[in-house]
CSV table of C-alpha atoms in Angstrom, one decimal:
chain,number,residue,atom,x,y,z
A,1,MET,CA,32.6,-6.7,5.9
A,2,ARG,CA,31.5,-5.0,9.2
A,3,LEU,CA,28.4,-2.9,9.3
A,4,THR,CA,28.6,0.8,9.9
A,5,ALA,CA,27.4,2.1,13.2
A,6,ILE,CA,24.2,3.4,11.6
A,7,GLU,CA,23.5,0.1,10.0
A,8,GLU,CA,24.2,-1.7,13.3
A,9,GLY,CA,21.9,0.6,15.1
A,10,HIS,CA,19.0,-0.2,12.7
A,11,LEU,CA,19.4,-3.8,13.6
A,12,ARG,CA,19.6,-3.3,17.4
A,13,ASN,CA,16.7,-0.9,18.0
A,14,GLY,CA,14.2,-3.7,18.6
A,15,LEU,CA,12.0,-2.8,15.6
A,16,PRO,CA,11.3,-4.6,12.3
A,17,GLY,CA,13.2,-2.0,10.3
A,18,THR,CA,11.3,-2.5,7.1
A,19,ILE,CA,10.9,0.5,4.7
A,20,GLY,CA,9.4,0.6,1.2
A,21,ILE,CA,8.4,2.3,-1.9
A,22,ALA,CA,5.5,1.4,-4.3
A,23,GLY,CA,4.8,2.5,-7.9
A,24,LEU,CA,1.3,2.4,-9.3
A,25,PHE,CA,0.9,1.5,-13.0
A,26,PRO,CA,-2.6,1.6,-14.6
A,27,GLY,CA,-3.6,-1.6,-16.4
A,28,GLY,CA,-3.3,-5.3,-15.7
A,29,PRO,CA,-0.6,-6.9,-13.5
A,30,PHE,CA,3.0,-7.4,-14.6
A,31,GLU,CA,4.3,-10.9,-15.1
A,32,PRO,CA,6.7,-11.6,-12.3
A,33,GLU,CA,9.2,-13.1,-14.8
A,34,GLN,CA,9.2,-9.7,-16.5
A,35,LEU,CA,10.3,-8.0,-13.3
A,36,ARG,CA,12.8,-10.7,-12.5
A,37,SER,CA,14.4,-10.1,-15.9
A,38,ARG,CA,14.6,-6.4,-15.3
A,39,VAL,CA,15.9,-6.8,-11.8
A,40,ARG,CA,18.6,-9.2,-13.0
A,41,GLU,CA,19.6,-6.7,-15.7
A,42,ARG,CA,19.6,-3.5,-13.6
A,43,TRP,CA,20.5,-4.7,-10.1
A,44,GLY,CA,22.5,-7.8,-10.7
A,45,ALA,CA,25.8,-5.9,-10.6
A,46,LEU,CA,25.0,-4.0,-7.5
A,47,ASP,CA,27.1,-5.4,-4.6
A,48,ARG,CA,24.7,-4.1,-2.0
A,49,MET,CA,21.8,-6.1,-3.4
A,50,SER,CA,23.6,-9.3,-2.9
A,51,ARG,CA,24.7,-8.8,0.7
A,52,VAL,CA,23.6,-11.3,3.3
A,53,LEU,CA,23.6,-10.5,7.0
A,54,GLU,CA,25.8,-12.6,9.3
A,55,PRO,CA,25.2,-12.5,13.0
A,56,PRO,CA,27.9,-11.6,15.5
A,57,THR,CA,30.5,-14.3,15.9
A,58,GLY,CA,30.9,-13.7,19.6
A,59,PRO,CA,29.1,-11.8,22.4
A,60,ALA,CA,26.8,-9.2,20.8
A,61,ALA,CA,28.3,-6.5,23.0
A,62,LEU,CA,31.8,-7.1,21.6
A,63,SER,CA,31.1,-8.3,18.1
A,64,GLY,CA,28.9,-6.7,15.5
A,65,HIS,CA,27.1,-8.0,12.5
A,66,ARG,CA,28.9,-8.4,9.2
A,67,TRP,CA,27.8,-8.3,5.5
A,68,ALA,CA,28.7,-11.3,3.4
A,69,ALA,CA,28.3,-11.7,-0.4
A,70,ALA,CA,25.5,-14.2,-1.5
A,71,ARG,CA,26.7,-17.0,-3.6
A,72,SER,CA,24.7,-15.8,-6.5
A,73,PHE,CA,22.2,-13.1,-7.4
A,74,ASP,CA,18.8,-14.8,-7.5
A,75,PRO,CA,15.8,-12.5,-8.4
A,76,GLY,CA,13.5,-15.6,-8.3
A,77,ALA,CA,13.9,-15.6,-4.5
A,78,HIS,CA,13.0,-12.0,-4.2
A,79,VAL,CA,10.4,-11.1,-6.9
A,80,THR,CA,7.0,-12.6,-6.3
A,81,ALA,CA,3.3,-11.9,-7.0
A,82,THR,CA,0.6,-11.3,-4.4
A,83,ASP,CA,-3.2,-10.7,-4.4
A,84,GLN,CA,-3.1,-8.4,-1.4
A,85,ASP,CA,-4.5,-4.9,-1.7
A,86,LEU,CA,-1.8,-2.3,-1.4
A,87,GLU,CA,-2.7,-0.9,2.0
A,88,SER,CA,-2.8,-4.3,3.8
A,89,LEU,CA,0.4,-5.3,2.0
A,90,LEU,CA,2.2,-2.2,3.3
A,91,THR,CA,0.8,-2.8,6.8
A,92,ASP,CA,2.1,-6.3,6.8
A,93,GLY,CA,5.4,-5.3,5.3
A,94,VAL,CA,6.2,-2.5,7.8
A,95,SER,CA,5.1,-4.7,10.8
A,96,HIS,CA,7.5,-7.7,10.1
A,97,ALA,CA,11.2,-8.1,9.6
A,98,LEU,CA,12.5,-9.5,6.3
A,99,PRO,CA,13.9,-13.1,6.4
A,100,PRO,CA,17.5,-12.9,7.5
A,101,GLU,CA,18.8,-15.9,5.6
A,102,ARG,CA,18.9,-13.9,2.2
A,103,PRO,CA,19.6,-10.3,1.2
A,104,LEU,CA,17.3,-8.0,3.1
A,105,TRP,CA,15.0,-6.9,0.3
A,106,ARG,CA,12.1,-8.2,-1.8
A,107,LEU,CA,10.0,-6.9,-4.7
A,108,LEU,CA,6.2,-7.7,-4.8
A,109,VAL,CA,4.0,-7.5,-7.8
A,110,THR,CA,0.3,-6.7,-7.2
A,111,ARG,CA,-2.5,-6.0,-9.7
A,112,GLN,CA,-1.5,-2.4,-10.3
A,113,ALA,CA,1.6,-1.8,-8.2
A,114,VAL,CA,5.2,-2.9,-7.8
A,115,VAL,CA,6.4,-2.7,-4.2
A,116,LEU,CA,10.0,-2.7,-3.0
A,117,PHE,CA,10.7,-3.6,0.7
A,118,ALA,CA,14.1,-3.4,2.3
A,119,HIS,CA,15.6,-3.4,5.8
A,120,HIS,CA,16.8,0.0,6.8
A,121,ALA,CA,20.2,-1.4,7.7
A,122,LEU,CA,20.7,-2.3,4.0
A,123,LEU,CA,19.1,0.8,2.3
A,124,ASP,CA,17.7,4.1,3.2
A,125,GLY,CA,14.8,5.9,1.6
A,126,ARG,CA,16.9,7.7,-1.0
A,127,SER,CA,18.4,4.3,-2.0
A,128,LEU,CA,14.9,2.9,-2.6
A,129,GLU,CA,14.1,5.8,-4.8
A,130,THR,CA,17.4,5.3,-6.7
A,131,LEU,CA,16.7,1.6,-7.2
A,132,PHE,CA,13.1,2.1,-8.3
A,133,ARG,CA,14.3,4.7,-10.9
A,134,MET,CA,16.8,2.1,-12.2
A,135,LEU,CA,13.9,-0.2,-13.1
A,136,MET,CA,12.2,2.3,-15.4
A,137,ASP,CA,12.4,1.8,-19.2
A,138,ASP,CA,14.5,4.8,-20.0
A,139,ALA,CA,16.9,4.5,-17.0
A,140,VAL,CA,20.6,4.2,-17.7
A,141,PRO,CA,22.2,1.7,-15.2
A,142,SER,CA,25.1,3.2,-13.3
A,143,PRO,CA,26.3,0.9,-10.6
A,144,PRO,CA,27.5,2.7,-7.5
A,145,LEU,CA,31.2,2.5,-6.8
A,146,ALA,CA,31.0,2.7,-3.0
A,147,SER,CA,28.6,2.9,-0.2
A,148,ALA,CA,26.8,6.1,0.7
A,149,ALA,CA,28.4,6.1,4.2
A,150,THR,CA,31.9,6.2,2.6
A,151,HIS,CA,31.2,9.4,0.7
A,152,VAL,CA,29.3,11.0,3.6
A,153,LEU,CA,32.2,10.5,6.0
A,154,ALA,CA,34.8,11.5,3.4
A,155,ALA,CA,32.8,14.8,2.9
A,156,ALA,CA,32.6,15.3,6.7
A,157,GLN,CA,36.4,15.0,7.1
A,158,ARG,CA,37.0,17.8,4.5
A,159,ARG,CA,34.9,20.3,6.4
A,160,PRO,CA,36.4,22.8,8.9
A,161,PRO,CA,35.9,22.1,12.6
A,162,LEU,CA,32.9,23.7,14.3
A,163,ARG,CA,32.8,25.6,17.6
A,164,PRO,CA,32.2,23.5,20.7
A,165,GLY,CA,29.1,25.5,21.6
A,166,THR,CA,27.5,24.7,18.2
A,167,LEU,CA,28.2,21.0,18.6
A,168,GLY,CA,26.9,21.1,22.2
A,169,ARG,CA,23.6,22.7,21.1
A,170,GLU,CA,23.0,20.1,18.5
A,171,VAL,CA,23.9,17.2,20.8
A,172,ARG,CA,21.3,18.6,23.3
A,173,ARG,CA,18.7,18.7,20.5
A,174,ILE,CA,19.4,15.1,19.6
A,175,GLY,CA,18.7,13.8,23.1
A,176,ALA,CA,16.1,16.3,24.3
A,177,VAL,CA,13.0,14.6,25.8
A,178,GLY,CA,9.7,15.4,24.2
A,179,ARG,CA,6.2,13.7,24.1
A,180,SER,CA,4.7,10.7,22.6
A,181,LEU,CA,1.3,10.7,21.0
A,182,PRO,CA,-1.6,10.6,23.6
A,183,SER,CA,-3.4,7.3,24.0
A,184,ALA,CA,-7.0,7.1,24.8
A,185,SER,CA,-6.8,3.7,26.4
A,186,PRO,CA,-4.1,1.4,27.9
A,187,GLY,CA,-4.8,-1.2,25.1
A,188,ARG,CA,-2.0,-2.8,23.1
A,189,PRO,CA,-0.6,-0.4,20.4
A,190,ARG,CA,-1.3,-1.6,16.9
A,191,PRO,CA,0.5,-0.7,13.6
A,192,SER,CA,-1.7,0.9,11.0
A,193,VAL,CA,-0.9,2.3,7.6
A,194,ALA,CA,-3.0,4.9,5.7
A,195,VAL,CA,-2.4,6.0,2.1
A,196,VAL,CA,-4.0,9.4,1.3
A,197,GLU,CA,-4.3,10.7,-2.2
A,198,LEU,CA,-4.2,14.5,-1.9
A,199,ASP,CA,-5.9,17.1,-4.1
A,200,PRO,CA,-3.4,18.4,-6.6
A,201,GLN,CA,-5.0,21.8,-6.9
A,202,VAL,CA,-5.1,22.2,-3.1
A,203,MET,CA,-1.4,21.3,-3.0
A,204,ARG,CA,-0.5,23.8,-5.7
A,205,THR,CA,-2.3,26.5,-3.9
A,206,ALA,CA,-0.9,25.6,-0.5
A,207,ARG,CA,2.6,25.7,-1.9
A,208,ARG,CA,2.1,29.4,-2.8
A,209,GLN,CA,1.6,30.3,0.9
A,210,PRO,CA,2.4,32.5,2.8
A,211,ALA,CA,1.0,35.2,0.6
A,212,GLY,CA,3.8,37.4,-0.7
A,213,GLY,CA,6.5,35.0,0.5
A,214,ARG,CA,8.8,32.6,-1.4
A,215,GLY,CA,6.3,29.7,-1.3
A,216,ALA,CA,6.5,26.5,0.7
A,217,THR,CA,8.5,23.4,0.1
A,218,LEU,CA,6.9,20.0,0.5
A,219,ASN,CA,8.7,19.4,3.7
A,220,GLU,CA,7.6,22.7,5.2
A,221,LEU,CA,4.0,22.0,4.3
A,222,LEU,CA,4.1,18.5,5.7
A,223,LEU,CA,5.6,19.6,9.0
A,224,SER,CA,3.2,22.5,9.5
A,225,THR,CA,0.0,20.6,8.5
A,226,TYR,CA,1.0,17.7,10.6
A,227,ALA,CA,1.3,20.1,13.5
A,228,GLY,CA,-2.2,21.3,12.8
A,229,ALA,CA,-3.5,17.7,12.4
A,230,LEU,CA,-2.1,16.8,15.9
A,231,HIS,CA,-4.0,19.8,17.4
A,232,ALA,CA,-7.2,18.6,15.6
A,233,CYS,CA,-6.8,15.0,16.6
A,234,TYR,CA,-5.4,15.2,20.1
A,235,GLY,CA,-6.1,18.7,21.3
A,236,PRO,CA,-3.7,21.4,22.6
A,237,LEU,CA,-0.4,20.4,24.0
A,238,ARG,CA,-1.4,21.4,27.5
A,239,SER,CA,-3.9,18.6,27.5
A,240,TRP,CA,-1.3,16.0,26.6
A,241,PRO,CA,0.7,14.0,29.2
A,242,GLY,CA,4.4,15.0,29.4
A,243,GLY,CA,4.5,18.3,31.2
A,244,ALA,CA,5.9,21.3,29.3
A,245,ALA,CA,8.0,19.3,26.8
A,246,PRO,CA,7.4,20.1,23.1
A,247,PHE,CA,6.4,17.5,20.5
A,248,TYR,CA,9.3,16.8,18.2
A,249,ALA,CA,9.4,15.8,14.6
A,250,THR,CA,12.5,14.2,13.0
A,251,VAL,CA,13.4,15.2,9.4
A,252,PRO,CA,15.8,12.9,7.5
A,253,VAL,CA,18.3,15.0,5.5
A,254,ASP,CA,20.4,13.4,2.8
A,255,LEU,CA,24.2,14.1,3.4
A,256,ARG,CA,25.2,12.7,-0.1
A,257,THR,CA,26.8,15.3,-2.3
A,258,ARG,CA,25.3,15.8,-5.8
A,259,HIS,CA,28.2,13.9,-7.3
A,260,HIS,CA,27.3,10.8,-5.2
A,261,ALA,CA,23.5,11.1,-5.1
A,262,GLN,CA,23.1,7.6,-6.5
A,263,GLN,CA,25.1,5.8,-3.9
A,264,LEU,CA,23.3,3.1,-2.0
A,265,GLY,CA,23.3,2.5,1.7
A,266,ASN,CA,22.6,4.8,4.5
A,267,GLY,CA,23.6,8.4,3.8
A,268,VAL,CA,21.1,10.5,5.8
A,269,THR,CA,21.1,12.2,9.1
A,270,ALA,CA,18.1,13.2,11.2
A,271,LEU,CA,17.3,16.7,12.4
A,272,ARG,CA,14.8,17.2,15.2
A,273,ILE,CA,12.5,20.2,15.5
A,274,PRO,CA,9.7,21.1,17.9
A,275,LEU,CA,6.4,21.3,16.0
A,276,PRO,CA,4.2,24.4,16.5
A,277,VAL,CA,1.1,22.3,17.5
A,278,ASP,CA,-0.5,25.3,19.3
A,279,ALA,CA,0.3,28.0,16.8
A,280,VAL,CA,-2.7,30.3,16.1
A,281,SER,CA,-3.3,29.6,12.4
A,282,PRO,CA,-2.3,27.4,9.5
A,283,VAL,CA,-0.1,30.1,8.0
A,284,ALA,CA,1.5,30.8,11.4
A,285,ARG,CA,2.4,27.2,11.7
A,286,LEU,CA,3.8,27.2,8.2
A,287,ARG,CA,5.9,30.3,9.0
A,288,VAL,CA,7.4,28.7,12.1
A,289,CYS,CA,8.3,25.5,10.2
A,290,GLN,CA,9.9,27.6,7.4
A,291,ASP,CA,12.1,29.3,10.0
A,292,LEU,CA,13.1,25.9,11.5
A,293,VAL,CA,13.8,24.3,8.1
A,294,ALA,CA,15.9,27.4,7.1
A,295,ALA,CA,18.5,26.4,9.8
A,296,PHE,CA,18.9,22.9,8.3
A,297,PRO,CA,22.0,23.6,6.2
A,298,HIS,CA,24.0,24.9,9.1
A,299,ARG,CA,22.8,22.1,11.4
A,300,CYS,CA,23.8,19.5,8.7
A,301,ASP,CA,27.3,20.9,8.8
A,302,THR,CA,27.3,20.1,12.6
A,303,HIS,CA,26.1,16.6,11.9
A,304,ARG,CA,28.9,16.1,9.3
A,305,ALA,CA,31.4,17.2,11.9
A,306,ILE,CA,29.9,14.9,14.6
A,307,LEU,CA,29.3,11.7,12.5
A,308,PRO,CA,32.9,10.5,11.9
A,309,THR,CA,33.7,10.5,15.6
A,310,LEU,CA,30.4,8.8,16.6
A,311,GLN,CA,30.8,6.3,13.8
A,312,THR,CA,34.3,5.3,14.8
A,313,ILE,CA,33.5,5.0,18.5
A,314,ALA,CA,30.2,3.0,17.9
A,315,ARG,CA,31.8,0.7,15.3
A,316,ASN,CA,34.6,-0.3,17.7
A,317,VAL,CA,32.1,-0.8,20.5
A,318,PRO,CA,29.1,-2.6,18.9
A,319,TRP,CA,26.9,-2.5,22.0
A,320,LEU,CA,27.1,1.3,21.9
A,321,SER,CA,25.3,1.3,18.5
A,322,GLY,CA,22.5,-0.6,20.1
A,323,ALA,CA,22.3,1.6,23.1
A,324,MET,CA,22.3,4.7,21.0
A,325,ALA,CA,19.7,3.3,18.7
A,326,ARG,CA,17.4,2.2,21.5
A,327,SER,CA,17.7,5.5,23.2
A,328,LEU,CA,16.9,7.5,20.0
A,329,ALA,CA,14.0,5.2,19.1
A,330,ARG,CA,12.1,5.9,22.3
A,331,ALA,CA,8.8,7.5,21.6
A,332,GLU,CA,9.5,10.5,23.8
A,333,VAL,CA,12.8,11.2,21.9
A,334,THR,CA,11.9,10.5,18.3
A,335,THR,CA,8.1,10.7,18.0
A,336,SER,CA,7.5,11.4,14.3
A,337,LEU,CA,9.6,11.1,11.2
A,338,CYS,CA,8.4,13.5,8.5
A,339,THR,CA,9.9,13.5,5.0
A,340,ALA,CA,8.9,14.5,1.6
A,341,PHE,CA,10.4,14.3,-1.9
A,342,LYS,CA,9.5,14.8,-5.6
A,343,TRP,CA,9.8,12.1,-8.2
A,344,ARG,CA,11.6,14.1,-10.9
A,345,ASP,CA,11.7,11.6,-13.8
A,346,ASN,CA,8.4,12.3,-15.6
A,347,PRO,CA,7.1,10.6,-17.5
A,348,SER,CA,8.4,7.3,-16.2
A,349,HIS,CA,7.4,3.9,-17.7
A,350,LEU,CA,7.8,0.3,-16.8
A,351,TYR,CA,7.5,-2.1,-19.8
A,352,GLY,CA,5.6,0.7,-21.6
A,353,ARG,CA,3.1,1.4,-18.8
A,354,PRO,CA,3.2,4.9,-17.2
A,355,LEU,CA,4.0,5.4,-13.6
A,356,SER,CA,1.0,7.3,-12.2
A,357,ARG,CA,1.8,7.5,-8.5
A,358,VAL,CA,4.6,6.8,-6.0
A,359,VAL,CA,3.6,5.5,-2.6
A,360,PRO,CA,6.3,5.8,0.1
A,361,LEU,CA,6.5,3.6,3.2
A,362,PRO,CA,8.4,5.0,6.3
A,363,GLN,CA,9.4,2.5,8.9
A,364,LEU,CA,7.4,1.5,12.0
A,365,ALA,CA,8.6,3.4,15.0
A,366,PRO,CA,8.1,2.5,18.7
A,367,PRO,CA,4.6,2.4,20.3
A,368,GLY,CA,3.2,6.0,20.7
A,369,THR,CA,4.5,7.3,17.4
A,370,ALA,CA,3.6,8.0,13.8
A,371,ASN,CA,5.8,8.5,10.8
A,372,LEU,CA,4.7,10.4,7.6
A,373,CYS,CA,6.1,10.6,4.1
A,374,LEU,CA,4.8,12.8,1.2
A,375,VAL,CA,5.7,12.3,-2.5
A,376,HIS,CA,4.9,14.4,-5.5
A,377,THR,CA,4.7,12.3,-8.7
A,378,ALA,CA,3.7,14.1,-12.0
A,379,ASP,CA,0.4,15.7,-10.9
A,380,ALA,CA,-0.2,13.2,-8.0
A,381,TYR,CA,0.5,13.9,-4.3
A,382,THR,CA,0.5,10.9,-2.0
A,383,LEU,CA,0.8,10.9,1.8
A,384,THR,CA,1.6,7.7,3.7
A,385,VAL,CA,1.1,7.6,7.5
A,386,VAL,CA,2.5,4.7,9.5
A,387,SER,CA,1.1,4.8,13.1
A,388,HIS,CA,2.1,2.6,16.1
A,389,SER,CA,-0.6,3.8,18.5
A,390,ARG,CA,-4.3,3.3,18.7
A,391,ALA,CA,-6.0,1.3,16.0
A,392,GLY,CA,-7.0,3.5,13.1
A,393,ASP,CA,-4.8,6.4,14.1
A,394,ALA,CA,-3.0,6.4,10.8
A,395,GLY,CA,-6.2,7.1,8.9
A,396,MET,CA,-7.3,9.7,11.4
A,397,ILE,CA,-4.0,11.6,11.1
A,398,GLY,CA,-3.9,11.3,7.3
A,399,ALA,CA,-7.4,12.7,7.0
A,400,ALA,CA,-6.6,15.5,9.4
A,401,VAL,CA,-3.4,16.5,7.4
A,402,ALA,CA,-5.5,16.6,4.2
A,403,ARG,CA,-8.0,19.0,5.9
A,404,GLU,CA,-5.1,21.1,7.2
A,405,LEU,CA,-3.7,21.4,3.7
A,406,THR,CA,-7.1,22.8,2.5
A,407,ALA,CA,-6.9,25.2,5.4
A,408,VAL,CA,-3.5,26.4,4.4
A,409,ALA,CA,-4.6,26.8,0.8
A,410,THR,CA,-7.5,28.9,1.7
A,411,ALA,CA,-6.0,30.8,4.7
A,412,SER,CA,-4.9,34.4,5.1
A,413,ASP,CA,-2.4,35.6,7.7
A,414,ALA,CA,-5.3,36.5,10.0
A,415,PRO,CA,-5.8,34.4,13.2
A,416,ALA,CA,-9.4,33.9,12.2
A,417,ALA,CA,-8.3,31.6,9.5
A,418,CYS,CA,-7.2,29.0,12.1
A,419,ALA,CA,-8.5,25.5,11.3
A,420,GLY,CA,-8.2,22.1,12.9
A,421,ARG,CA,-8.9,23.1,16.5
A,422,PRO,CA,-10.8,20.6,18.6
């Protein structure tokens, strides 16, 4: 089975491609055999979890990768225990590609966490969330009938055509050149991961901003506070290299319909927005981000219209998938991926133990970048920052976002409420 153009792109962009999700469960460690049993029961019938990657049979420019079915589903090869602490485990995981000789996922059991890693060519972030839910005690297994890409493209083909001008504007947004994160030294960029536990009361208060408005979504808060954190960490945009170009964030948006929300694979698109790094106050940044996010539904319609043609062309010309992926992965084009979601199944238990926190792991992007993901689980809010810049930048950015969230929660609409300036 040939890979889709998006899957092929994730393999050809020159990056490890590993993403992940971790669940924290208070108490002693699980027995790996327990998890193997649950994985065999819940995931054994899922075709995608048994797919092995086959390299191109001819020149890579003319022949793409293919998926082949593994001879058997073997949880023993994928579910293992480790003594690593969570943050170092996530750093190692995001920095290295998974072994290509078996299906591109693994499940690791630590003292208080269960961590699922996968290659982005096999699964997207929503798929990881779906698989993790399927492991919980009260989950009802419902094997997907087709890949996410199948339903996304089918939905796109049912939509009316868009005006050429609308398509042109979105294509220009996709390829517009922005800035990478400033680097204080010419030293070798290093991957770093920071997991930040955010104050629930601060988050609840911040989500009621702006005063008198509709309130803020997790994505809007993450985008606006990241903008403020960048100002605090690196100064105003005029002091950055890159001329007058804006700093872009990329927001993954799921294109699955509600009827196919559980489909595995890659069913998201990416919308780029210029972050208001130099806006005058935390609330001003939030308002700008809310206006930008409000345009997402219409922009997603454009992506649904574009995708079938791009997928068809790129799938028939495999090298084009790689060229597009490498272009879009450049630091000045896609600098920061920012995504947020809520774990809605509360309470969740695994072998009777409650899930207390979900820790996401976005993929490592090219040098000069940082990716962020925020998750709300019960009363816990967790931010993960994956940086590929200066050593320690992930921790610096994560701490600055936490301070910006406090500034949003305590701010008024007055410019004097500005926080996070250098």
